[in-house]
Short mmCIF file of C-alpha atoms and ligand atoms in Angstrom, two decimals:
data_model
loop_
_atom_site.label_atom_id
_atom_site.label_comp_id
_atom_site.label_asym_id
_atom_site.label_seq_id
_atom_site.Cartn_x
_atom_site.Cartn_y
_atom_site.Cartn_z
CA MET A 174 172.73 -122.97 -142.67
CA ASP A 175 171.19 -124.39 -145.86
CA ARG A 176 172.50 -123.43 -149.29
CA ILE A 177 171.05 -123.85 -152.77
CA ARG A 178 173.32 -125.10 -155.52
CA ILE A 179 172.36 -124.48 -159.13
CA ARG A 180 174.07 -125.87 -162.18
CA GLY A 181 173.20 -123.46 -164.99
CA GLY A 182 172.41 -124.16 -168.60
CA ASN A 183 169.10 -126.05 -168.72
CA THR A 184 165.91 -124.71 -170.22
CA LEU A 185 162.70 -124.94 -168.18
CA ASN A 186 159.81 -127.02 -169.49
CA GLY A 187 156.70 -128.29 -167.76
CA THR A 188 154.26 -127.04 -165.15
CA ILE A 189 154.84 -125.05 -161.97
CA PRO A 190 151.97 -124.84 -159.46
CA ILE A 191 151.67 -121.34 -158.00
CA SER A 192 151.12 -121.14 -154.24
CA GLY A 193 148.81 -118.87 -152.28
CA ALA A 194 150.19 -115.34 -151.91
CA LYS A 195 152.38 -114.72 -148.89
CA ASN A 196 151.48 -111.03 -148.93
CA ALA A 197 147.77 -111.87 -148.80
CA ALA A 198 148.04 -114.74 -146.32
CA LEU A 199 149.78 -112.60 -143.69
CA PRO A 200 147.15 -109.84 -143.38
CA LEU A 201 144.35 -112.41 -143.69
CA MET A 202 145.79 -114.36 -140.77
CA ILE A 203 146.06 -111.15 -138.76
CA ALA A 204 142.39 -110.41 -139.51
CA SER A 205 141.53 -113.45 -137.38
CA LEU A 206 142.25 -111.24 -134.34
CA LEU A 207 139.15 -109.18 -135.18
CA THR A 208 136.63 -111.86 -134.20
CA ASP A 209 136.07 -114.49 -131.51
CA ASP A 210 134.73 -116.76 -134.24
CA THR A 211 136.78 -119.07 -136.52
CA LEU A 212 138.36 -117.70 -139.69
CA THR A 213 139.21 -120.51 -142.11
CA LEU A 214 141.83 -119.75 -144.73
CA GLU A 215 142.39 -122.09 -147.68
CA ASN A 216 145.50 -122.20 -149.87
CA VAL A 217 147.82 -120.90 -147.15
CA PRO A 218 151.42 -121.31 -148.38
CA HIS A 219 153.93 -123.24 -146.31
CA LEU A 220 156.53 -120.54 -145.67
CA ALA A 221 158.79 -119.46 -142.83
CA ASP A 222 156.94 -116.11 -142.59
CA VAL A 223 153.60 -117.88 -142.19
CA GLU A 224 154.99 -120.10 -139.41
CA GLN A 225 156.48 -117.07 -137.71
CA LEU A 226 153.17 -115.22 -137.82
CA ILE A 227 151.37 -118.28 -136.44
CA ARG A 228 153.72 -118.06 -133.43
CA ILE A 229 153.05 -114.35 -133.03
CA LEU A 230 149.28 -114.79 -133.24
CA GLY A 231 149.51 -117.68 -130.78
CA ASN A 232 151.07 -115.27 -128.32
CA HIS A 233 147.93 -113.12 -128.51
CA GLY A 234 145.70 -116.14 -127.96
CA VAL A 235 144.89 -117.26 -131.50
CA ASP A 236 144.39 -121.02 -131.71
CA TYR A 237 144.89 -122.75 -135.04
CA THR A 238 144.29 -126.17 -136.53
CA VAL A 239 145.15 -127.60 -139.91
CA SER A 240 142.50 -129.98 -141.22
CA GLY A 241 141.83 -131.04 -137.65
CA LYS A 242 145.52 -131.44 -136.73
CA ARG A 243 147.97 -129.12 -135.02
CA VAL A 244 149.84 -127.14 -137.65
CA SER A 245 153.29 -128.43 -136.75
CA SER A 246 152.35 -132.00 -137.63
CA THR A 247 151.33 -131.12 -141.16
CA PRO A 248 154.29 -130.38 -143.39
CA GLY A 249 152.13 -130.15 -146.55
CA HIS A 250 151.49 -127.09 -148.66
CA GLY A 251 148.45 -125.14 -149.80
CA ARG A 252 146.94 -125.88 -146.42
CA THR A 253 143.59 -124.98 -144.97
CA ILE A 254 144.11 -123.43 -141.55
CA HIS A 255 141.43 -122.53 -139.03
CA PHE A 256 142.26 -119.54 -136.82
CA THR A 257 140.25 -118.80 -133.69
CA ALA A 258 140.91 -115.82 -131.43
CA ARG A 259 138.23 -116.73 -128.87
CA THR A 260 139.96 -114.64 -126.22
CA ILE A 261 142.80 -112.17 -126.71
CA VAL A 262 145.12 -113.11 -123.87
CA ASP A 263 147.85 -110.55 -124.55
CA THR A 264 147.75 -107.20 -126.38
CA THR A 265 151.56 -106.91 -126.44
CA ALA A 266 153.56 -107.98 -129.51
CA PRO A 267 157.11 -108.36 -128.18
CA TYR A 268 160.34 -107.30 -129.87
CA GLU A 269 161.65 -110.88 -130.06
CA LEU A 270 158.78 -111.82 -132.37
CA VAL A 271 158.04 -108.62 -134.30
CA SER A 272 161.68 -107.86 -135.13
CA LYS A 273 161.83 -110.97 -137.32
CA MET A 274 159.03 -109.94 -139.67
CA ARG A 275 157.76 -106.46 -140.44
CA ALA A 276 154.19 -107.53 -141.25
CA SER A 277 153.66 -108.75 -137.70
CA PHE A 278 153.55 -105.08 -136.70
CA TRP A 279 150.15 -105.02 -138.43
CA VAL A 280 148.50 -106.72 -135.42
CA ILE A 281 148.30 -103.19 -134.00
CA GLY A 282 145.16 -102.51 -136.11
CA PRO A 283 142.96 -105.42 -134.99
CA LEU A 284 144.20 -105.27 -131.39
CA LEU A 285 143.28 -101.60 -131.11
CA ALA A 286 139.95 -102.14 -132.83
CA ARG A 287 138.88 -105.10 -130.72
CA MET A 288 140.67 -104.57 -127.39
CA HIS A 289 141.02 -100.76 -127.58
CA LYS A 290 144.70 -101.07 -126.71
CA ALA A 291 147.93 -102.53 -128.05
CA LYS A 292 151.63 -102.44 -127.31
CA VAL A 293 153.60 -103.43 -130.37
CA SER A 294 157.34 -103.44 -130.92
CA LEU A 295 158.63 -101.31 -133.77
CA PRO A 296 159.19 -103.69 -136.72
CA GLY A 297 162.16 -105.40 -138.35
CA GLY A 298 161.99 -107.44 -141.59
CA CYS A 299 163.98 -107.24 -144.84
CA ALA A 300 166.81 -104.71 -144.76
CA ILE A 301 165.57 -102.81 -147.79
CA GLY A 302 165.42 -99.29 -146.44
CA THR A 303 164.39 -97.48 -143.33
CA ARG A 304 160.70 -98.40 -143.68
CA PRO A 305 159.15 -96.04 -141.14
CA VAL A 306 155.71 -96.46 -139.54
CA ASP A 307 154.54 -92.84 -139.57
CA LEU A 308 151.58 -93.61 -141.86
CA PHE A 309 150.25 -96.23 -139.43
CA ILE A 310 150.63 -93.81 -136.53
CA ASP A 311 148.95 -90.90 -138.32
CA GLY A 312 146.16 -93.11 -139.68
CA LEU A 313 145.34 -94.71 -136.34
CA ARG A 314 145.46 -91.30 -134.66
CA ALA A 315 142.92 -90.10 -137.24
CA LEU A 316 140.65 -92.90 -135.99
CA GLY A 317 140.89 -91.49 -132.46
CA ALA A 318 143.70 -93.58 -130.97
CA THR A 319 146.52 -92.17 -128.88
CA LEU A 320 149.93 -93.57 -129.81
CA GLU A 321 153.23 -93.01 -127.99
CA ILE A 322 156.65 -94.50 -128.64
CA GLU A 323 158.17 -95.92 -125.44
CA ALA A 324 161.41 -97.92 -125.34
CA GLY A 325 161.08 -99.30 -128.87
CA TYR A 326 157.38 -100.00 -128.55
CA ILE A 327 154.30 -98.22 -129.82
CA VAL A 328 151.83 -97.98 -127.00
CA ALA A 329 148.38 -97.38 -128.45
CA GLU A 330 145.03 -96.82 -126.84
CA ALA A 331 141.51 -95.98 -128.01
CA LYS A 332 139.36 -95.48 -124.92
CA GLY A 333 135.75 -96.17 -125.89
CA GLY A 334 136.85 -97.59 -129.26
CA LEU A 335 138.02 -96.24 -132.61
CA VAL A 336 135.94 -93.63 -134.42
CA GLY A 337 135.54 -93.44 -138.20
CA ASN A 338 137.19 -90.55 -140.03
CA ARG A 339 138.60 -89.48 -143.38
CA PHE A 340 142.31 -90.14 -143.82
CA VAL A 341 144.41 -89.21 -146.83
CA PHE A 342 147.61 -91.26 -147.18
CA PRO A 343 150.40 -88.82 -148.09
CA LYS A 344 152.18 -91.83 -149.65
CA VAL A 345 150.80 -95.17 -150.86
CA SER A 346 151.42 -97.92 -148.32
CA VAL A 347 150.23 -101.50 -148.59
CA GLY A 348 150.69 -102.26 -144.90
CA ALA A 349 149.08 -99.08 -143.62
CA THR A 350 146.09 -99.61 -145.94
CA HIS A 351 145.66 -103.17 -144.61
CA VAL A 352 145.86 -101.96 -141.00
CA LEU A 353 143.47 -99.04 -141.38
CA MET A 354 140.99 -101.17 -143.28
CA MET A 355 141.01 -103.74 -140.46
CA ALA A 356 140.86 -101.12 -137.72
CA ALA A 357 138.06 -99.12 -139.37
CA SER A 358 135.95 -102.27 -139.81
CA LEU A 359 135.23 -102.20 -136.05
CA ALA A 360 135.26 -98.40 -135.64
CA ASN A 361 132.22 -96.36 -134.75
CA GLY A 362 130.97 -94.72 -137.98
CA GLU A 363 132.31 -94.30 -141.49
CA THR A 364 135.97 -94.17 -142.54
CA ILE A 365 137.14 -92.97 -145.93
CA LEU A 366 140.70 -93.84 -146.93
CA GLU A 367 142.06 -91.71 -149.77
CA ASN A 368 145.16 -92.55 -151.83
CA ALA A 369 144.87 -96.12 -150.56
CA ALA A 370 147.03 -98.93 -151.95
CA ARG A 371 145.33 -100.81 -154.80
CA GLU A 372 147.27 -104.09 -154.68
CA PRO A 373 145.29 -107.32 -155.31
CA GLU A 374 146.17 -108.36 -151.75
CA ILE A 375 144.20 -105.32 -150.47
CA VAL A 376 141.19 -106.50 -152.47
CA ASP A 377 141.65 -110.02 -151.10
CA LEU A 378 141.66 -108.77 -147.50
CA ALA A 379 138.59 -106.57 -148.13
CA THR A 380 136.74 -109.55 -149.66
CA CYS A 381 137.54 -111.66 -146.61
CA LEU A 382 136.59 -108.88 -144.16
CA ASN A 383 133.28 -108.40 -145.98
CA ALA A 384 132.64 -112.16 -145.72
CA MET A 385 133.21 -111.67 -141.97
CA GLY A 386 130.50 -109.00 -141.93
CA ALA A 387 132.51 -105.82 -142.58
CA LYS A 388 131.10 -103.13 -144.86
CA ILE A 389 133.96 -102.16 -147.16
CA SER A 390 133.59 -100.76 -150.65
CA GLY A 391 136.08 -99.43 -153.17
CA ALA A 392 139.01 -101.78 -152.38
CA GLY A 393 141.20 -101.90 -155.47
CA THR A 394 140.58 -98.19 -156.13
CA LYS A 395 142.26 -95.17 -154.52
CA THR A 396 139.25 -94.50 -152.26
CA ILE A 397 138.11 -97.15 -149.81
CA THR A 398 134.98 -96.58 -147.72
CA ILE A 399 134.44 -98.58 -144.54
CA GLU A 400 131.22 -98.44 -142.57
CA GLY A 401 132.15 -99.65 -139.08
CA VAL A 402 130.21 -102.55 -137.55
CA THR A 403 130.02 -103.59 -133.88
CA ALA A 404 131.30 -107.15 -134.37
CA LEU A 405 132.71 -109.42 -137.05
CA SER A 406 132.02 -113.13 -137.46
CA GLY A 407 134.01 -116.04 -138.83
CA ALA A 408 134.29 -116.81 -142.54
CA ARG A 409 135.93 -119.12 -145.03
CA HIS A 410 138.27 -117.54 -147.57
CA ARG A 411 140.72 -118.80 -150.20
CA VAL A 412 144.06 -116.93 -150.41
CA LEU A 413 144.63 -115.53 -153.89
CA PRO A 414 147.56 -116.81 -156.02
CA ASP A 415 151.00 -115.32 -155.43
CA ARG A 416 151.65 -112.79 -158.18
CA ILE A 417 155.26 -112.32 -157.13
CA GLU A 418 155.94 -116.05 -157.31
CA THR A 419 154.14 -116.05 -160.68
CA GLY A 420 156.29 -113.22 -162.01
CA THR A 421 159.47 -114.77 -160.62
CA TYR A 422 158.99 -118.07 -162.46
CA ALA A 423 157.88 -116.22 -165.60
CA MET A 424 161.20 -114.34 -165.49
CA ALA A 425 163.10 -117.56 -164.89
CA VAL A 426 161.60 -119.03 -168.08
CA ALA A 427 162.30 -115.82 -169.99
CA MET A 428 165.89 -116.20 -168.79
CA THR A 429 166.50 -119.88 -169.58
CA GLY A 430 164.16 -120.31 -172.54
CA GLY A 431 161.59 -123.08 -172.61
CA ASP A 432 157.86 -123.56 -172.24
CA VAL A 433 156.18 -123.57 -168.83
CA VAL A 434 152.61 -123.35 -167.61
CA LEU A 435 152.25 -121.50 -164.29
CA GLU A 436 149.27 -123.28 -162.83
CA GLY A 437 146.49 -121.77 -160.74
CA THR A 438 147.37 -118.11 -161.27
CA ASN A 439 146.07 -115.40 -163.57
CA ALA A 440 147.57 -112.72 -165.78
CA ALA A 441 145.36 -109.90 -164.48
CA LEU A 442 147.44 -109.89 -161.28
CA LEU A 443 150.56 -108.57 -162.98
CA GLU A 444 149.87 -107.01 -166.34
CA THR A 445 152.66 -104.43 -166.12
CA ALA A 446 155.28 -107.09 -165.46
CA PHE A 447 154.01 -109.20 -168.34
CA THR A 448 154.13 -106.19 -170.67
CA ALA A 449 157.82 -105.84 -169.75
CA LEU A 450 158.41 -109.57 -170.23
CA ARG A 451 156.79 -109.53 -173.65
CA ALA A 452 158.95 -106.57 -174.63
CA ALA A 453 161.94 -108.62 -173.49
CA GLY A 454 160.96 -111.36 -175.94
CA ALA A 455 158.87 -113.85 -173.97
CA GLU A 456 155.45 -115.04 -175.12
CA VAL A 457 152.89 -114.81 -172.34
CA SER A 458 149.38 -116.18 -172.80
CA SER A 459 146.44 -117.15 -170.61
CA VAL A 460 145.53 -120.83 -170.74
CA ALA A 461 142.70 -122.75 -169.06
CA ASN A 462 144.66 -123.63 -165.91
CA GLY A 463 146.90 -120.56 -165.64
CA ILE A 464 149.51 -118.72 -167.68
CA ARG A 465 151.87 -120.11 -170.32
CA ILE A 466 155.34 -118.59 -170.77
CA VAL A 467 157.35 -119.50 -173.84
CA ARG A 468 160.69 -118.24 -175.01
CA ASN A 469 162.60 -119.79 -177.84
CA GLY A 470 166.30 -119.09 -178.06
CA SER A 471 165.86 -115.68 -179.69
CA GLY A 472 167.69 -113.64 -177.03
CA VAL A 473 166.54 -111.16 -174.42
CA HIS A 474 165.77 -107.58 -175.51
CA PRO A 475 166.71 -104.72 -173.16
CA VAL A 476 163.67 -103.14 -171.46
CA ASP A 477 163.52 -100.19 -169.03
CA VAL A 478 161.24 -100.49 -166.00
CA VAL A 479 160.25 -98.20 -163.13
CA THR A 480 158.79 -99.71 -159.97
CA ASP A 481 155.54 -98.20 -158.73
CA PRO A 482 152.61 -99.11 -156.48
CA PHE A 483 150.05 -101.41 -158.15
CA PRO A 484 149.16 -101.41 -161.03
CA GLY A 485 152.75 -100.33 -161.74
CA PHE A 486 155.75 -102.64 -162.02
CA PRO A 487 156.10 -104.35 -158.59
CA THR A 488 159.17 -103.54 -156.52
CA ASP A 489 159.06 -107.19 -155.43
CA LEU A 490 159.97 -108.22 -159.01
CA GLN A 491 162.67 -105.60 -159.56
CA ALA A 492 165.60 -107.84 -158.58
CA GLN A 493 164.35 -110.74 -160.69
CA PHE A 494 163.89 -108.48 -163.73
CA MET A 495 167.38 -107.12 -163.23
CA ALA A 496 168.72 -110.68 -163.29
CA LEU A 497 166.97 -111.20 -166.61
CA MET A 498 168.35 -107.95 -168.01
CA THR A 499 171.93 -109.00 -167.24
CA ARG A 500 171.62 -111.23 -170.31
CA SER A 501 169.92 -108.73 -172.62
CA SER A 502 171.40 -107.65 -175.91
CA GLY A 503 171.79 -104.00 -174.84
CA VAL A 504 171.41 -101.54 -171.98
CA SER A 505 168.38 -101.32 -169.71
CA LEU A 506 167.58 -98.85 -166.95
CA ILE A 507 165.83 -100.11 -163.84
CA THR A 508 164.45 -97.44 -161.50
CA GLU A 509 163.40 -98.25 -157.93
CA THR A 510 160.92 -95.72 -156.54
CA ILE A 511 159.44 -97.59 -153.55
CA PHE A 512 162.41 -98.49 -151.34
CA GLU A 513 165.62 -96.48 -151.15
CA ASN A 514 167.94 -99.39 -150.49
CA ARG A 515 166.72 -102.18 -152.69
CA PHE A 516 169.77 -102.79 -154.86
CA MET A 517 171.69 -105.14 -152.59
CA HIS A 518 171.52 -107.86 -155.23
CA VAL A 519 173.62 -105.73 -157.60
CA GLN A 520 176.96 -106.61 -156.05
CA GLU A 521 176.02 -110.29 -155.90
CA LEU A 522 174.90 -110.35 -159.55
CA ALA A 523 178.25 -108.72 -160.33
CA ARG A 524 179.97 -111.75 -158.79
CA LEU A 525 178.36 -113.81 -161.55
CA GLY A 526 179.73 -111.45 -164.21
CA ALA A 527 176.87 -108.94 -164.56
CA LYS A 528 177.71 -105.37 -165.54
CA ILE A 529 175.55 -103.03 -163.47
CA SER A 530 176.23 -99.48 -162.35
CA LEU A 531 174.16 -97.56 -159.83
CA SER A 532 173.27 -93.90 -159.80
CA GLY A 533 170.83 -93.04 -157.04
CA GLN A 534 167.60 -94.90 -157.64
CA VAL A 535 168.59 -96.04 -161.14
CA ALA A 536 170.51 -99.19 -162.08
CA ARG A 537 172.06 -99.29 -165.53
CA VAL A 538 172.31 -102.89 -166.65
CA GLU A 539 174.51 -103.68 -169.60
CA GLY A 540 173.72 -107.13 -170.95
CA VAL A 541 176.59 -109.61 -171.10
CA GLY A 542 177.04 -112.66 -173.31
CA ARG A 543 177.65 -115.03 -170.44
CA LEU A 544 177.38 -115.31 -166.67
CA ALA A 545 179.69 -117.62 -164.73
CA GLY A 546 178.66 -119.50 -161.57
CA ALA A 547 180.05 -118.36 -158.20
CA PRO A 548 179.16 -118.46 -154.51
CA VAL A 549 176.75 -115.62 -153.72
CA MET A 550 174.91 -114.34 -150.67
CA ALA A 551 171.17 -113.89 -150.36
CA THR A 552 170.54 -110.48 -148.80
CA ASP A 553 166.76 -110.26 -148.74
CA LEU A 554 163.78 -112.22 -149.88
CA ARG A 555 163.39 -111.04 -153.48
CA ALA A 556 167.10 -110.36 -154.02
CA SER A 557 167.90 -113.96 -153.20
CA VAL A 558 165.60 -115.37 -155.84
CA SER A 559 167.16 -113.06 -158.44
CA LEU A 560 170.43 -114.88 -157.76
CA VAL A 561 168.70 -118.19 -158.39
CA ILE A 562 167.40 -116.88 -161.73
CA ALA A 563 170.87 -115.73 -162.74
CA GLY A 564 172.31 -119.05 -161.58
CA LEU A 565 169.97 -120.91 -163.94
CA VAL A 566 171.92 -119.59 -166.94
CA ALA A 567 175.36 -119.09 -165.39
CA GLU A 568 177.99 -121.51 -166.60
CA GLY A 569 178.98 -123.97 -163.88
CA ASP A 570 177.80 -123.98 -160.28
CA THR A 571 176.23 -121.09 -158.39
CA THR A 572 175.80 -121.55 -154.66
CA VAL A 573 173.32 -119.24 -152.93
CA ASN A 574 174.09 -118.87 -149.24
CA ARG A 575 171.68 -117.73 -146.50
CA VAL A 576 168.75 -119.54 -148.06
CA TYR A 577 166.49 -118.72 -145.12
CA HIS A 578 165.56 -115.56 -146.99
CA LEU A 579 164.17 -117.70 -149.81
CA ASP A 580 162.28 -119.92 -147.40
CA ARG A 581 160.46 -116.85 -146.07
CA GLY A 582 158.68 -116.34 -149.37
CA PHE A 583 159.08 -119.19 -151.86
CA GLU A 584 157.42 -122.52 -151.24
CA ARG A 585 159.39 -125.60 -152.43
CA LEU A 586 161.46 -123.50 -154.84
CA GLU A 587 164.06 -126.14 -155.66
CA GLU A 588 161.37 -128.80 -156.10
CA LYS A 589 159.34 -126.64 -158.48
CA LEU A 590 162.36 -125.70 -160.62
CA SER A 591 163.80 -129.24 -160.65
CA ALA A 592 160.48 -130.63 -161.90
CA CYS A 593 160.89 -128.40 -164.97
CA GLY A 594 164.41 -129.58 -165.76
CA ALA A 595 166.62 -127.24 -163.73
CA GLU A 596 169.56 -128.68 -161.79
CA VAL A 597 168.86 -127.19 -158.37
CA GLU A 598 169.54 -128.81 -155.04
CA ARG A 599 169.45 -127.82 -151.41
CA ILE A 600 172.54 -128.55 -149.37
CA SER A 601 171.76 -128.82 -145.68
CA GLY A 602 173.96 -127.52 -142.91
C1 UD1 B 190 154.39 -104.60 -148.72
C2 UD1 B 190 154.84 -105.98 -149.11
C3 UD1 B 190 156.24 -105.95 -149.71
C4 UD1 B 190 156.28 -104.94 -150.86
C5 UD1 B 190 155.73 -103.58 -150.43
C6 UD1 B 190 155.60 -102.62 -151.59
C7 UD1 B 190 153.73 -107.46 -147.56
C8 UD1 B 190 153.85 -108.39 -146.42
N1 UD1 B 190 154.85 -106.83 -147.94
O1 UD1 B 190 155.29 -104.14 -147.73
O2 UD1 B 190 156.55 -107.25 -150.18
O3 UD1 B 190 157.61 -104.78 -151.28
O4 UD1 B 190 154.42 -103.75 -149.86
O5 UD1 B 190 154.82 -103.15 -152.59
O6 UD1 B 190 152.67 -107.29 -148.11
N2 UD1 B 190 156.28 -96.13 -145.72
C9 UD1 B 190 156.41 -94.98 -144.99
N3 UD1 B 190 155.74 -94.90 -143.79
C10 UD1 B 190 154.94 -95.89 -143.34
C11 UD1 B 190 154.78 -97.06 -144.12
C12 UD1 B 190 155.47 -97.14 -145.31
O7 UD1 B 190 157.13 -94.06 -145.37
O8 UD1 B 190 154.36 -95.75 -142.25
C13 UD1 B 190 157.01 -96.24 -147.00
C14 UD1 B 190 157.98 -97.41 -147.04
O9 UD1 B 190 159.20 -97.10 -146.42
C15 UD1 B 190 158.12 -97.61 -148.53
C16 UD1 B 190 156.73 -97.27 -149.06
O10 UD1 B 190 156.10 -96.50 -148.04
O11 UD1 B 190 159.05 -96.70 -149.05
C17 UD1 B 190 155.86 -98.45 -149.38
O12 UD1 B 190 155.85 -99.33 -148.29
P1 UD1 B 190 154.61 -100.26 -147.96
O13 UD1 B 190 153.68 -100.29 -149.13
O14 UD1 B 190 154.06 -99.87 -146.64
O15 UD1 B 190 155.30 -101.69 -147.83
P2 UD1 B 190 154.93 -102.87 -146.85
O16 UD1 B 190 153.46 -102.86 -146.59
O17 UD1 B 190 155.86 -102.89 -145.70
#
């Protein structure tokens, strides 16, 4: 299994290109199931999760080409991929595939909408809490589907097709909003989703669905209205920049000091995180080709953050911000409100010398003068990159094991950091 070795102590200077957003690419790819026409997606990141979803979609009958070639022969990044679900050959998403990635469960929406039936394994994914699927079940039932759980599968049916309705999410869910938006696009009549997720990735999916002929308004607000249509067509859509990758590298620079331009991204995608970074002492500014992050050696100020659905502080940046706070000049409180078990990085950061105590959903981080390199274990996608950030300033070598978590969500991480002066290398095997 690959490992990443980091020798800490270098500042970061230069330019880091930001990839297309994983969390937008996945639902966009799944939207290809809604039409027998070709959906072309540009700026698709080269990530393990994307490859895994390509396999899952292939199982349903989605064909894909990359600039005219089969995807496996093109190891590049920022690819343009053409997805065509001419015929849905299978409406079952098996356990072996779905258990590896939670988002693959989302195929249930398009399959039900187009084929009026689906059998989808209950999901797996990052071990960051119980992550139930009740909101998907209730929402799809509101659109007229019957859903039963049988032997680890959800068996769903909508005889005669889905029917538009009003559904109020009792809790904000990104995935359930994606799924209901896709399903309602092909439902009979109007659907109104209240208390919908407002993440930029929701807006990106709505923009793409509208380009395919859907009638969606209000995406990015709490109320989304979808006027069902009888069929969707193909479209061409560019995946928006990855705000979590953007925030991660911004925090890395705030940690090491230096001057880096994050290319091809924009500050509007993560204002709350940048407010916290500025309070911590980093300079963040918009430049022509992206965002510039500067921190001179003036130290990191302690800042409290609370994770919240967009536009709040993203849970997907909580671990990275905690890594930064381990070097602050005081005490910071980090509160996780989205997932109940998203502090697995705490014990690994402690191995590097961090002082963190947990009380329920709150982590109390007491800044320390120095971190010391050590072998650590990646436990989930975002937690693992927080260990990389800490390793960038830890004295000596930090080795991050179980790097496959990183490969699920960060494209060419070691290459991007090395180009800015970090000593980071991948050790194979
Ligand atoms: C998405 C993101 C993930 C991010 C999360 C929150 C993708 C591929 N993943 O995950 O990176 O951390 O949003 O911003 O886009 N919940 C229920 N019942 C449900 C569904 C969700 O109780 O049926 C709960 C979850 O357990 C969690 C909260 O709602 O506590 C938010 O989860 P949700 O927004 O659905 O996360 P994902 O879409 O899985």
